[in-house]
Structure formats: C-alpha cells, structure tokens
Short mmCIF file of C-alpha atoms and ligand atoms in Angstrom, two decimals:
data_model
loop_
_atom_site.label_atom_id
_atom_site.label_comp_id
_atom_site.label_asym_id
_atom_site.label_seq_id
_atom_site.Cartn_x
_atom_site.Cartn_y
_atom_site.Cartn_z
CA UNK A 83 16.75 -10.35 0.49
CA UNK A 84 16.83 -7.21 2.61
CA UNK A 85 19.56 -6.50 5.21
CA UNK A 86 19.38 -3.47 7.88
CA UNK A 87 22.87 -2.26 8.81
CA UNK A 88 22.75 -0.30 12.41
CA UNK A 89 26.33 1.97 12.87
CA UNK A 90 27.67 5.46 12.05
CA UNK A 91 30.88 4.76 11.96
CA UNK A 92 33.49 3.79 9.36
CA UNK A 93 33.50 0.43 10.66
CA UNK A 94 30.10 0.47 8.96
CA UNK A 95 30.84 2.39 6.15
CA UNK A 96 33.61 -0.68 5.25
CA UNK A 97 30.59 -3.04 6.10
CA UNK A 98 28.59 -1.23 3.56
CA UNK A 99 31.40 -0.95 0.89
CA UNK A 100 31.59 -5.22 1.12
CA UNK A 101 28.24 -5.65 1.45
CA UNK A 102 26.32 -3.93 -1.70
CA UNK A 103 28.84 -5.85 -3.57
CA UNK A 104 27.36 -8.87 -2.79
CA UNK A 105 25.50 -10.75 -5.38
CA UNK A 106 22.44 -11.64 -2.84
CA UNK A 107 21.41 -8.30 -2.69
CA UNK A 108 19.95 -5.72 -5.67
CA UNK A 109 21.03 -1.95 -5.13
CA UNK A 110 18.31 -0.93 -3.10
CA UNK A 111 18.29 -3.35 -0.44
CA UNK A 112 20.13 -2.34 2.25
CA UNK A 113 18.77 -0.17 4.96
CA UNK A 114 20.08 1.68 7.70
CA UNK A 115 19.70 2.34 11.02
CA UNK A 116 21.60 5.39 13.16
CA UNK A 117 23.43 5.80 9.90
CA UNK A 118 26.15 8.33 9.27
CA UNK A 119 27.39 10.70 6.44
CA UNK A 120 28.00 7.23 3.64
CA UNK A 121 24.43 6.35 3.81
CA UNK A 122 21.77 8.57 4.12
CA UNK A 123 18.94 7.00 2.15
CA UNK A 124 16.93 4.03 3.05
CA UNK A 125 17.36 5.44 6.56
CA UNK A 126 14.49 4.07 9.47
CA UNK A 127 14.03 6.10 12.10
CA UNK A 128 12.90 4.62 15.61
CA UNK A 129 12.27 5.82 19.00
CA UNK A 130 13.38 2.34 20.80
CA UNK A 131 13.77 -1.44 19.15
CA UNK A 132 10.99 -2.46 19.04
CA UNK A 133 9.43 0.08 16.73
CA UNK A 134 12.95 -0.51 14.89
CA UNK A 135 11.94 -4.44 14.81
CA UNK A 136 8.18 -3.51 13.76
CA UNK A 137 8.96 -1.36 11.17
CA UNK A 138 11.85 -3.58 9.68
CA UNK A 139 9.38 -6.32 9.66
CA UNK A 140 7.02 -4.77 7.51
CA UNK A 141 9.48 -3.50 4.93
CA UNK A 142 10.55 -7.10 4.78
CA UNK A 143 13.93 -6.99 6.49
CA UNK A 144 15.48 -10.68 6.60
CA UNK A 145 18.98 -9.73 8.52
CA UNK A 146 20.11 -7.11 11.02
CA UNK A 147 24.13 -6.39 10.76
CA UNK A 148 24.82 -4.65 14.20
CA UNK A 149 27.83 -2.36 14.06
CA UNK A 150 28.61 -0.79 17.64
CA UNK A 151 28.38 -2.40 21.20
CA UNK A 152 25.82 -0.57 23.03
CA UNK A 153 22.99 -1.59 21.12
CA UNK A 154 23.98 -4.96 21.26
CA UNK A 155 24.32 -4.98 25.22
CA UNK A 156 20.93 -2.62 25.19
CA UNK A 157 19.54 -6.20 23.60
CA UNK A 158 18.63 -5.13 20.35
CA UNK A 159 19.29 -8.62 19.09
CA UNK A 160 16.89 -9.99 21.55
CA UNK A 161 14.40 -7.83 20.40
CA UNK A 162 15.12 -8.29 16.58
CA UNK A 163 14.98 -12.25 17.27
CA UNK A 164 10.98 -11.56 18.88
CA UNK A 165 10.34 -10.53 15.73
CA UNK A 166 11.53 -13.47 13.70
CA UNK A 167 14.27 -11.36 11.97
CA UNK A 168 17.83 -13.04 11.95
CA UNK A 169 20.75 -11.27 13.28
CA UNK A 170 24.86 -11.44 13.33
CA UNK A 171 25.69 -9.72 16.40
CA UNK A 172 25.09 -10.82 20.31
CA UNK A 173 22.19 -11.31 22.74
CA UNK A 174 22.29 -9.03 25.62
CA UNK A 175 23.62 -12.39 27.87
CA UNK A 176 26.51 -12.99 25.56
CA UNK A 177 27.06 -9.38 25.40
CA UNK A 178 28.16 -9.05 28.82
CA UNK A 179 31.43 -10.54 27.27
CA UNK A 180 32.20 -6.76 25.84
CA UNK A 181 29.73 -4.95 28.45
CA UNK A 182 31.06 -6.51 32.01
CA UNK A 183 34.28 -6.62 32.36
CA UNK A 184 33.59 -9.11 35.67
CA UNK A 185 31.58 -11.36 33.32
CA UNK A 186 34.37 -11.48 30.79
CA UNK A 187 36.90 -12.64 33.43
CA UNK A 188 34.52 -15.25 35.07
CA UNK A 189 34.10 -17.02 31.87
CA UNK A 190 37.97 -16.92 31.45
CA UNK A 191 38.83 -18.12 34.66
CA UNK A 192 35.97 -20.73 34.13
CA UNK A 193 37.54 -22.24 31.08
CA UNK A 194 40.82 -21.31 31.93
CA UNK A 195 41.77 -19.08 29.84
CA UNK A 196 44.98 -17.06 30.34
CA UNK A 197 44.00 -13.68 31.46
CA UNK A 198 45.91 -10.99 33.85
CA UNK A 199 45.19 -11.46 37.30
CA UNK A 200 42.28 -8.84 38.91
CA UNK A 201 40.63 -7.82 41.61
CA UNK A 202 36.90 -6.46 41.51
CA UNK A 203 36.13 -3.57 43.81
CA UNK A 204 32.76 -2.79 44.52
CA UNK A 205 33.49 -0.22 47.22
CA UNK A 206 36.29 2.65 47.75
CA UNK A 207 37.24 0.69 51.33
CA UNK A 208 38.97 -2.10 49.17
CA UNK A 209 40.74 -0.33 47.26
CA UNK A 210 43.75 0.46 49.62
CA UNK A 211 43.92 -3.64 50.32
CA UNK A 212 43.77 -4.46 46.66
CA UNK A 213 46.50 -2.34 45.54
CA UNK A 214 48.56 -3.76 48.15
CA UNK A 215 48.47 -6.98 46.14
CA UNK A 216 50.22 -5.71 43.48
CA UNK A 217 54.03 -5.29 42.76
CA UNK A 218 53.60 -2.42 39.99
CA UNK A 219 50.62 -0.31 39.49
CA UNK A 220 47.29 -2.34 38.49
CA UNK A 221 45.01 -0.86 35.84
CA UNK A 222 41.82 0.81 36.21
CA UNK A 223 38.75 -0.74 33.99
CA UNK A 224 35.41 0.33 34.54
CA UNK A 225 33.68 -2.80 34.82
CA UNK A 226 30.94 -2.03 32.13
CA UNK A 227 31.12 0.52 28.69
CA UNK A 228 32.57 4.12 29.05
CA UNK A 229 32.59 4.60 25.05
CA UNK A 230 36.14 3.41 24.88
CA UNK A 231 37.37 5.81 27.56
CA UNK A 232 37.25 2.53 30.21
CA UNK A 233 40.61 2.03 30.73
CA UNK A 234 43.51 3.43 32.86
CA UNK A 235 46.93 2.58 32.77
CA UNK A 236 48.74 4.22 35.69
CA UNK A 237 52.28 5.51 36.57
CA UNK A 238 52.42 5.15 40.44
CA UNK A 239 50.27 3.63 42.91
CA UNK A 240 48.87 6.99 44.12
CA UNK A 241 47.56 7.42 40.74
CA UNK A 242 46.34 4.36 40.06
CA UNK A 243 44.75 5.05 43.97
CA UNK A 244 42.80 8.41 42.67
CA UNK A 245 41.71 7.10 39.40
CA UNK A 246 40.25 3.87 41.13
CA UNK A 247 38.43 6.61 43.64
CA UNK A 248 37.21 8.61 40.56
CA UNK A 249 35.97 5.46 38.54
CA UNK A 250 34.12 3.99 41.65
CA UNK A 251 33.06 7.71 42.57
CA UNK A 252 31.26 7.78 39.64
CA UNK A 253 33.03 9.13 36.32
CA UNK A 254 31.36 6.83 34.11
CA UNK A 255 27.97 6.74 35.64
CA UNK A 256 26.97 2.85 36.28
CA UNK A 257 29.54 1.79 34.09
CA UNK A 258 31.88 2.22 36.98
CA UNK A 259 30.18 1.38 39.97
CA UNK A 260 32.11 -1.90 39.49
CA UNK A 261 35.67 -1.33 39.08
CA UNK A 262 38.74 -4.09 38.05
CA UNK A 263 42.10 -3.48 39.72
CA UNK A 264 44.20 -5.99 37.07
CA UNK A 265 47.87 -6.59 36.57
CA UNK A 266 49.56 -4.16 33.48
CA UNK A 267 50.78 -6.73 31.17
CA UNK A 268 53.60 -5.83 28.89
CA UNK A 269 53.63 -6.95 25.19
CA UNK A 270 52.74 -6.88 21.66
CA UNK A 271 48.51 -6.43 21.21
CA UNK A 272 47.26 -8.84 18.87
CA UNK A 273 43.26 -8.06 17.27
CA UNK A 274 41.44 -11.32 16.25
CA UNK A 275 37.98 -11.69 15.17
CA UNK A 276 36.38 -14.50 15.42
CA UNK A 277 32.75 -15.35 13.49
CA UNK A 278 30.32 -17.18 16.02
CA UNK A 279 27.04 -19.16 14.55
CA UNK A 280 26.07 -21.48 17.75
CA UNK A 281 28.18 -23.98 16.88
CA UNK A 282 31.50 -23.36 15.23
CA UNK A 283 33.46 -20.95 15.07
CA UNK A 284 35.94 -19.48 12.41
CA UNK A 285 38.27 -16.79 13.04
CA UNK A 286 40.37 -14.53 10.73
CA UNK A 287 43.95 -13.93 11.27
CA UNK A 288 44.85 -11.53 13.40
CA UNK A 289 45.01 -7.77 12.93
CA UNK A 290 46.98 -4.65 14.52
CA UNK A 291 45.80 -1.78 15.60
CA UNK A 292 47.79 1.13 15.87
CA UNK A 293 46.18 2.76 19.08
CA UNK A 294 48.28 5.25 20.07
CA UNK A 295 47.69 8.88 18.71
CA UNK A 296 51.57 9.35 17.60
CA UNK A 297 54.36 7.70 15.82
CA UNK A 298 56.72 4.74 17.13
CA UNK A 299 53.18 4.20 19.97
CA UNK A 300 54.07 7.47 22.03
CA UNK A 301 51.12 9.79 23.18
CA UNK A 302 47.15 9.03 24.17
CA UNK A 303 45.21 5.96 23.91
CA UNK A 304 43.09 6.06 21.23
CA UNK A 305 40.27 3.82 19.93
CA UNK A 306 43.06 3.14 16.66
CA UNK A 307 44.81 5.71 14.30
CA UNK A 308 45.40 2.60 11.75
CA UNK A 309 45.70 -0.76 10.89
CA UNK A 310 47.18 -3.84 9.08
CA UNK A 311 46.34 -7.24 7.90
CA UNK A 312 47.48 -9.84 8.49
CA UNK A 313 50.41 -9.02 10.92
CA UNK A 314 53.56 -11.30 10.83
CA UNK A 315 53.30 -13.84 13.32
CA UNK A 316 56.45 -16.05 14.72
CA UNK A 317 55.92 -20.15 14.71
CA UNK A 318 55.82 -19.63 18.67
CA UNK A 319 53.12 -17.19 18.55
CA UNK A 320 50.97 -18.54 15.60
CA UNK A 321 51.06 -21.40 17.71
CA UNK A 322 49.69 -19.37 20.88
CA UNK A 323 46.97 -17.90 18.99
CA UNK A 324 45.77 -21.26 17.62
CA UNK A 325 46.08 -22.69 21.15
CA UNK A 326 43.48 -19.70 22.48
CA UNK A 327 41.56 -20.24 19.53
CA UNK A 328 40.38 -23.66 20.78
CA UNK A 329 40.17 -22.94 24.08
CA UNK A 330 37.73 -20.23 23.12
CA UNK A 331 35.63 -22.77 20.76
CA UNK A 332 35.31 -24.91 23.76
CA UNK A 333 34.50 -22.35 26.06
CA UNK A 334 31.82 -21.20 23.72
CA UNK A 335 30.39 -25.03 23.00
CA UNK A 336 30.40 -26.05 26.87
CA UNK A 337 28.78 -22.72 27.39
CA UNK A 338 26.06 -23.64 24.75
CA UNK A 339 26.76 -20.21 23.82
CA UNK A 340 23.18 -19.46 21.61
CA UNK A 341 24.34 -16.00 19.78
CA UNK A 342 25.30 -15.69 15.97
CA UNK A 343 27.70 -13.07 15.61
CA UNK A 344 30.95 -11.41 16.65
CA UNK A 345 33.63 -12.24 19.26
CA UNK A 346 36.33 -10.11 19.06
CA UNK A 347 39.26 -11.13 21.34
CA UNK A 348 41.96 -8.25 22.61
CA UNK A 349 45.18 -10.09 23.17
CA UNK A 350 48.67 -9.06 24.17
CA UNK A 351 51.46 -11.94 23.15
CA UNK A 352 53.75 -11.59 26.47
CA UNK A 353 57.24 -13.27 26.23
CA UNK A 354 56.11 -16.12 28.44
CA UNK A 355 52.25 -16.36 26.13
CA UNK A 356 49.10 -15.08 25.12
CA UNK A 357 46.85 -13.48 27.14
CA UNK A 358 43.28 -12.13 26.76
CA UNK A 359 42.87 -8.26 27.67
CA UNK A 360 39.56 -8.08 26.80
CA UNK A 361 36.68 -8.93 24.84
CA UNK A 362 34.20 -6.94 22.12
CA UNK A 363 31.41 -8.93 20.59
CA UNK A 364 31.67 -6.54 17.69
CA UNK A 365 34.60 -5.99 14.58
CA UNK A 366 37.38 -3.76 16.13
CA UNK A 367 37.62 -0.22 14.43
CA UNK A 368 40.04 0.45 12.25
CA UNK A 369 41.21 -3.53 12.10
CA UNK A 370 38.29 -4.28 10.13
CA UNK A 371 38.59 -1.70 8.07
CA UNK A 372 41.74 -3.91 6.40
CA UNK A 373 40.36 -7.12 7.27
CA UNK A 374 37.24 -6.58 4.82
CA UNK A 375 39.58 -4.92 2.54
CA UNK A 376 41.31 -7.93 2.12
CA UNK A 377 38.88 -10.54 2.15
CA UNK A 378 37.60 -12.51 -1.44
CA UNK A 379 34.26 -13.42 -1.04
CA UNK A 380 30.87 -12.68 -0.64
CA UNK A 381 30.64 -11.50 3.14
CA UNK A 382 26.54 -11.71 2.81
CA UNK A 383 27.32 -15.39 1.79
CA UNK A 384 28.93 -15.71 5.30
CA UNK A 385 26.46 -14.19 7.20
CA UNK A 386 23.82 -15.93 6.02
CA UNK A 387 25.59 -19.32 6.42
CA UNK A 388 25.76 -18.03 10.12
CA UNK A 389 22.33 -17.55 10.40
CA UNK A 390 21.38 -21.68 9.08
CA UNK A 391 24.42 -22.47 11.48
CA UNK A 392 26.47 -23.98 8.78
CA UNK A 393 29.45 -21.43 9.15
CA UNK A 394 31.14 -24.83 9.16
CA UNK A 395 30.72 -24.88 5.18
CA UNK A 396 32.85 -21.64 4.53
CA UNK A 397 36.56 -21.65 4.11
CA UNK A 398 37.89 -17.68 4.27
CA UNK A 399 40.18 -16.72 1.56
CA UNK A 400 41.74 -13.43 1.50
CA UNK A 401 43.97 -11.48 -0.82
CA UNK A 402 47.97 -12.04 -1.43
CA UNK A 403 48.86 -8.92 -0.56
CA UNK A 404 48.19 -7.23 2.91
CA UNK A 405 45.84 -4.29 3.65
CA UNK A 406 46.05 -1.41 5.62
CA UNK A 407 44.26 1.43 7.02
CA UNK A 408 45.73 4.99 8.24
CA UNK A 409 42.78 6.82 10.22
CA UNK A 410 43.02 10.54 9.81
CA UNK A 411 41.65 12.66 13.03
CA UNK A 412 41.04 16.05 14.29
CA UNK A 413 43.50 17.87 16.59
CA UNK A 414 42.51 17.44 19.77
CA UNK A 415 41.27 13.51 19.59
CA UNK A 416 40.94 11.70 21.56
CA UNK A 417 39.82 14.10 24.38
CA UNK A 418 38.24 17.46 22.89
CA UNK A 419 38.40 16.71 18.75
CA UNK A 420 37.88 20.64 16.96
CA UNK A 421 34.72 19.83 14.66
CA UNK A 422 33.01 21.96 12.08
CA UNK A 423 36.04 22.37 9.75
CA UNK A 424 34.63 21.73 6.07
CA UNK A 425 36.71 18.73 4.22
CA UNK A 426 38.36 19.27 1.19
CA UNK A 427 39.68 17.25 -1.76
CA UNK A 428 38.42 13.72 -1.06
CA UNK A 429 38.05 12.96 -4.77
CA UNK A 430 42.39 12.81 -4.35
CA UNK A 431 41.83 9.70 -2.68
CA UNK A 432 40.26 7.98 -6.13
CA UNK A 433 43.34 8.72 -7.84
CA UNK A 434 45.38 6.58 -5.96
CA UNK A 435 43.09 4.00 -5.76
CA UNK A 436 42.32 4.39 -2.63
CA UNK A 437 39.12 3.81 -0.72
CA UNK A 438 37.76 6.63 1.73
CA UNK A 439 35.50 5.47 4.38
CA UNK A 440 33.59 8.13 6.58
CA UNK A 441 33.62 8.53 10.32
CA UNK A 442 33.21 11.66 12.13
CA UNK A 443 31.90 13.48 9.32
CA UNK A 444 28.71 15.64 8.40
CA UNK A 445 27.55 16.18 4.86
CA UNK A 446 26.14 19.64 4.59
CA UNK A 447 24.61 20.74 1.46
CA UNK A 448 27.31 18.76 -0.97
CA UNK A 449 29.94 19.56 1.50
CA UNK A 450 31.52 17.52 3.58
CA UNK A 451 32.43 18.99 7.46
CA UNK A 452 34.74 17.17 10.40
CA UNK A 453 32.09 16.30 12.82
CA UNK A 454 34.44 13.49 15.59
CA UNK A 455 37.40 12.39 16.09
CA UNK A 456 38.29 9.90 14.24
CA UNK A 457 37.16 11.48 11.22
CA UNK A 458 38.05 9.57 7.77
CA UNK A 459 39.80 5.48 7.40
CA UNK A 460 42.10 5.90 3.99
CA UNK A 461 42.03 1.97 3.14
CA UNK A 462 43.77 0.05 0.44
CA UNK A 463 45.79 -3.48 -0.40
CA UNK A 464 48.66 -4.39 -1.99
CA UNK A 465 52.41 -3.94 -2.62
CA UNK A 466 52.74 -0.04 -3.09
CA UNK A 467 49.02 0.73 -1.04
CA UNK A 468 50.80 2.48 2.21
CA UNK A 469 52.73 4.76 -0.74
CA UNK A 470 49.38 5.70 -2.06
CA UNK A 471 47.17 5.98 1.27
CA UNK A 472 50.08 8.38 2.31
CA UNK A 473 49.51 10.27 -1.36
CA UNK A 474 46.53 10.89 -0.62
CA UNK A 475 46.30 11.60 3.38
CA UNK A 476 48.38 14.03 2.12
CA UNK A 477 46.13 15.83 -0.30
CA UNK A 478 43.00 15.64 1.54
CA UNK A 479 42.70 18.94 3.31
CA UNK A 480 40.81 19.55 6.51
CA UNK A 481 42.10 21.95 9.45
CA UNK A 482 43.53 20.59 12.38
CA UNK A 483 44.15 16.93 10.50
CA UNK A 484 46.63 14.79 12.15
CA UNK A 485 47.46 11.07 11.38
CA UNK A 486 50.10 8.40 12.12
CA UNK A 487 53.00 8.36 9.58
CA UNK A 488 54.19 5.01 10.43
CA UNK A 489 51.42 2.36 9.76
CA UNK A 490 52.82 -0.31 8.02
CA UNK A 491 52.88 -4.40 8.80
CA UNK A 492 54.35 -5.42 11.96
P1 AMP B 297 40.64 -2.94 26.94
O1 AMP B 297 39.44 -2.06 26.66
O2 AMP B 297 40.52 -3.79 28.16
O3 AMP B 297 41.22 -3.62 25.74
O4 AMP B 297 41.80 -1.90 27.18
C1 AMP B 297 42.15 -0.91 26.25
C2 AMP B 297 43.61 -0.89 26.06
O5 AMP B 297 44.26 -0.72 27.32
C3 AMP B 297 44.18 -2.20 25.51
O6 AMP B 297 44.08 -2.26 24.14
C4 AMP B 297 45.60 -2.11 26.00
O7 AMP B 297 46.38 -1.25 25.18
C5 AMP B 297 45.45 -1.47 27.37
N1 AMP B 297 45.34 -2.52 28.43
C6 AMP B 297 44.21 -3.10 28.88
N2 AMP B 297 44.49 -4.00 29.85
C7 AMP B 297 45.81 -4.00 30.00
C8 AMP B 297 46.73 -4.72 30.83
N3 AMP B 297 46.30 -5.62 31.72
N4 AMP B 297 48.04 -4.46 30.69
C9 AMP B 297 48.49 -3.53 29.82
N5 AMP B 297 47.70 -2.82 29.01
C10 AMP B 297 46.37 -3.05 29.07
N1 LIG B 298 40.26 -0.82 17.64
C1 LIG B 298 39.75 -1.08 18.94
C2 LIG B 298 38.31 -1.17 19.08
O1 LIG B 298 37.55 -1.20 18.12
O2 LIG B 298 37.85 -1.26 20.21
#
C-alpha cells in the first residue's frame, strides 16, 4: 500500500501525523505532493496532473489524500481516477459545492435545505435593485474561490454597494465575475465534516473554529486562529444538526452524488435553526487539526473502506476527553503576514506533550523560518491540554507571534 498526500498546510501535516501511524502502511510509504516544511522526502514533482497521475502510477501509488480545494475543483481527482488510482476527495462536478457559490445554493434550494436567502448578480446594473431587497446590509461572496478572502460582511448599504462594485469589477479575477448578494445571518458557527463514499455518509461531530484574529471574536476574519472538539451542543441544536444531516444524505443519494471524499458543511445555529453558510469539500483548517487529534482508529482503515464503498461498516470512536488547537500567526495576518523571522524553541512544545504541526513555515538549513500566516497549529487532548498548549505557545519564540488566548470548548 502506497498513499500520495497533496497539501502544504498543517491541515496536512495533522493528516500525516494520523496517517504513518496506521498499521496499513510501512514507514516509507507515503508520498507527497506540493508538500510543505513536515515532509520533504518522498516528494513528486509535476508540471500538471497528469504527469502527477503518470508518475504516481508507476511508483505504485494505490490512494491520493487531497488536502486543499483548488486542486480538487482544478479536477485532479478526475484525472487521478483516468489513471485507475483511488481517491478521497471530490470530482471537479461535485466540487462546485466549495468552488461556486451559485451551485452550492441551487442544490440547497433543490433539496430544501435551509440556507440564507441570495441574490446572484452577474452585472453591476443589478446591484442597486438587489440591495433594495434587503432590510440590513447583504453580504458580498465571490461566487467562486478567492483563497479564503471571498467573503464580505458589510456595515452600511453603501459599503456593501462598493464592495459588490469591486468584487464584480474584478478583485478576484473570475472568481468574482459572479457575485451573491445574501442575507447576514446572526448566530453561533457550527464546523461539521462529513465522510462521503457514493453511498453513505458518516459525519463527525461538530467542531469550532475560532475565526476571528482576537480574543472574545473581535478583529479580522481569518481562515481560524484555533479550534475545539467536540463543542457542547443543546438537545435543541443536536437535534438541528441531525435533522441537516439527513437532509444532506438525501440530497447526496437523489443526486447520485459519484465522489468519495469530503463534504464539509459551514453552519450557523440561528435562534429560530440551522442554516448552511457554505460548503468545502475538503477538512476545515484548524477544526481538523482537533478532530484527528481526537479520533481512535486507523484513519487509512476509513479511507480505504471509502474507496470499496462500505463506509457503512465503520463506527467512529473518538477520545473521552476533548481536543483543541490554538494556531499561532505572524503580525500582520491575515492581510500582509511579516515572514522571514527564524523560529525558535519548538522542541518546548515536546515537553508538554504537545504536538506541533507546521504551516507557514520554511526549513532552512536545520532552521526553521515564518514563511505565512498562519504559521504553526499547537494541538493536544485532554483535561489539562489548553494549560499545556498555552505552556508552550508561550515558549516558542518567533518575532511578530500573535495567537488567541481564549480557545477553549464552547
Ligand atoms: P463562507 O466562506 O461562506 O463560510 O464565509 C466565511 C465566513 O463569513 C463564515 O464563516 C461566516 O463567519 C461569515 N458569513 C458567511 N455568510 C454569512 C452570512 N450569511 N451571515 C453572516 N455571516 C456570514
Ligand atoms: N476553518 C475554515 C476553513 O478551513 O475554511
């Protein structure tokens, strides 16, 4: 058995960590693909997918684990699936879930799935008429990716007005030719992933994600400073989730939905229900970062069951205690992150116990260097982890580090 991960990130690195402790696989047998700083052997290097495919194929490659969206939506999974290797992540079609936000809210409205109310605007003339439909002001998505930078939540109409202009004008290329005018919801956010294999489909609890940069959720957007698992749910809101759940199933099954892989559903638990924001057809980063961190089991065991469509067969089972993940950045994420500053004391991390995944980071002759944003996920479970993540956030030393001080379950 030889798997081929594809992702930089630390989202990958914590796919990594679980995977090459599975019992399927010797120590040499997983490659990589656009790796980052945690795995820079076994590395293939490709001009496009298909030379990607050919040469995985030849080494003997039996899975492809995609990490990130755009590859998925750029249909390396179609590509992968020409060449007879099996995959857990989307087909470009299914995709479109994550990469149009249009196509996303068709296929809700289809199966009726709760969703805030939108308008698409293909041209600036609509936009005055649109907004006009709106008591408070809508937000701006670009209707297809923009790196996580997509989304715009105005304060006044004239700004929601000039960002709609600047989308449409533009600012994200293609991405936001198509625009969606939708109504702000108000609420708690809610991250569930949810494993897909053709048939059935099994989804963890959810996870939070801490996405603001600063404490009690002031400040930026972000793509997620931290994260917890599982988070406490109510009766009334266990219940919502479960409803979505199946509705999503059946979506998926009347759809004849022919992926194996991710859905990833964005929700916001209003006081009168759940509602879908949006959709990823990939593991949310930093929730997974927990999630895996909590799971017992053999993830490869999963993944393979996904492939023979039997993910029927597997029952999750995860740890007592929760798990949680503070992300520490570099001053200046999410817009202009400083880079270049070398990182220091990361061995402070094993004294605690605590697991260090890499993001934004460049090894340099033994050193380590910030190199993004989001530069390092501090991860651990159990009753005192939070007191020993904060140890060592603490001791590991890189200029410019900021991080959330108030990650906790919620
Ligand atoms: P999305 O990429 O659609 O999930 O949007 C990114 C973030 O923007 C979400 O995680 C929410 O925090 C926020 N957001 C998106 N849509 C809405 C909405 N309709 N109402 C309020 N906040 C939203
Ligand atoms: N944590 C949000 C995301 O991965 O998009």
């Amino acid at each position: 058995m030889k798997i081929l991960l594809f992702g930089s990130g630390a989202r990958e690195h914590a796919l990594y960590e679980t995977l090459k402790n599975s019992k399927l696989l010797g120590e040499n047998d997983i490659y990589f693909a656009k790796t980052g700083a945690f795995a820079p052997f076994n590395v293939i290097e490709f001009c496009d997918y298909y030379e990607l495919a050919k040469k995985a194929r030849d080494i003997g490659i039996n899975l492809l684990i995609v990490g990130p969206e755009a590859p998925l939506a750029d249909g390396i999974c179609d590509v992968f699936l020409k060449f007879k290797i099996n995959v857990i992540g989307a087909n470009s079609y299914w995709a479109q879930l994550e990469s149009s936000k249009s196509f996303a809210k068709s296929f809700m409205k289809k199966f009726n799935i709760k969703t805030a109310n939108y308008f698409l605007i293909e041209d600036i003339s609509q936009i005055d008429g649109a907004l006009l439909k709106f008591t408070n002001p809508p937000v701006i998505k670009a209707d297809g990716l923009a790196q996580g930078k997509g989304v715009y939540l105005p304060k006044t109409f004239e700004e929601a007005k000039n960002v709609a202009k600047d989308f449409l004008g533009g600012k994200f290329g293609n991405s936001s030719k198509k625009i969606i005018l939708e109504q702000r919801l108000f609420g708690r956010e809610l991250s569930v992933f949810s494993l897909w294999d053709g048939k059935t489909l099994k989804s963890f609890s959810p996870a939070c994600d801490f996405k603001k940069l600063l404490d009690d959720d002031k400040g930026e957007n972000t793509g997620g400073m931290g994260s917890a698992y599982p988070c406490k749910l109510s009766d009334f809101e266990l219940n919502e989730v479960n409803n979505y759940l199946k509705k999503l199933n059946d979506a998926l099954s009347l759809s004849k939905a022919d992926f194996c892989g991710v859905v990833y559903s964005g929700l916001m638990m209003c006081n009168e229900g759940l509602y879908v924001l949006e959709y990823n057809m990939r593991f949310g980063d930093p929730e997974i970062q927990s999630v895996l961190d909590n799971f017992c089991g053999d993830i490869l065991d999963v993944f393979l069951k996904m492939v023979d469509g039997k993910l029927d067969e597997i029952d999750f089972k995860f740890k007592e205690e929760p798990s949680y993940c503070v992300v520490l950045a570099s001053c200046g994420y999410p817009f202009s992150p400083q880079t270049g500053c070398e990182i220091f004391n990361l061995e402070a991390a094993k004294k605690y116990g605590v697991k260090v995944l890499l993001a934004g980071v460049k090894k340099l002759e033994g050193k380590y260097y910030t190199n993004g944003g989001r530069v390092l996920s501090l991860v651990k479970s159990g009753k005192n982890a939070l007191l020993d993540i904060y140890k060592a956030a603490q001791e590991i030393k890189f200029d410019g580090k900021i991080y959330r001080k108030d990650i906790r379950l919620r």
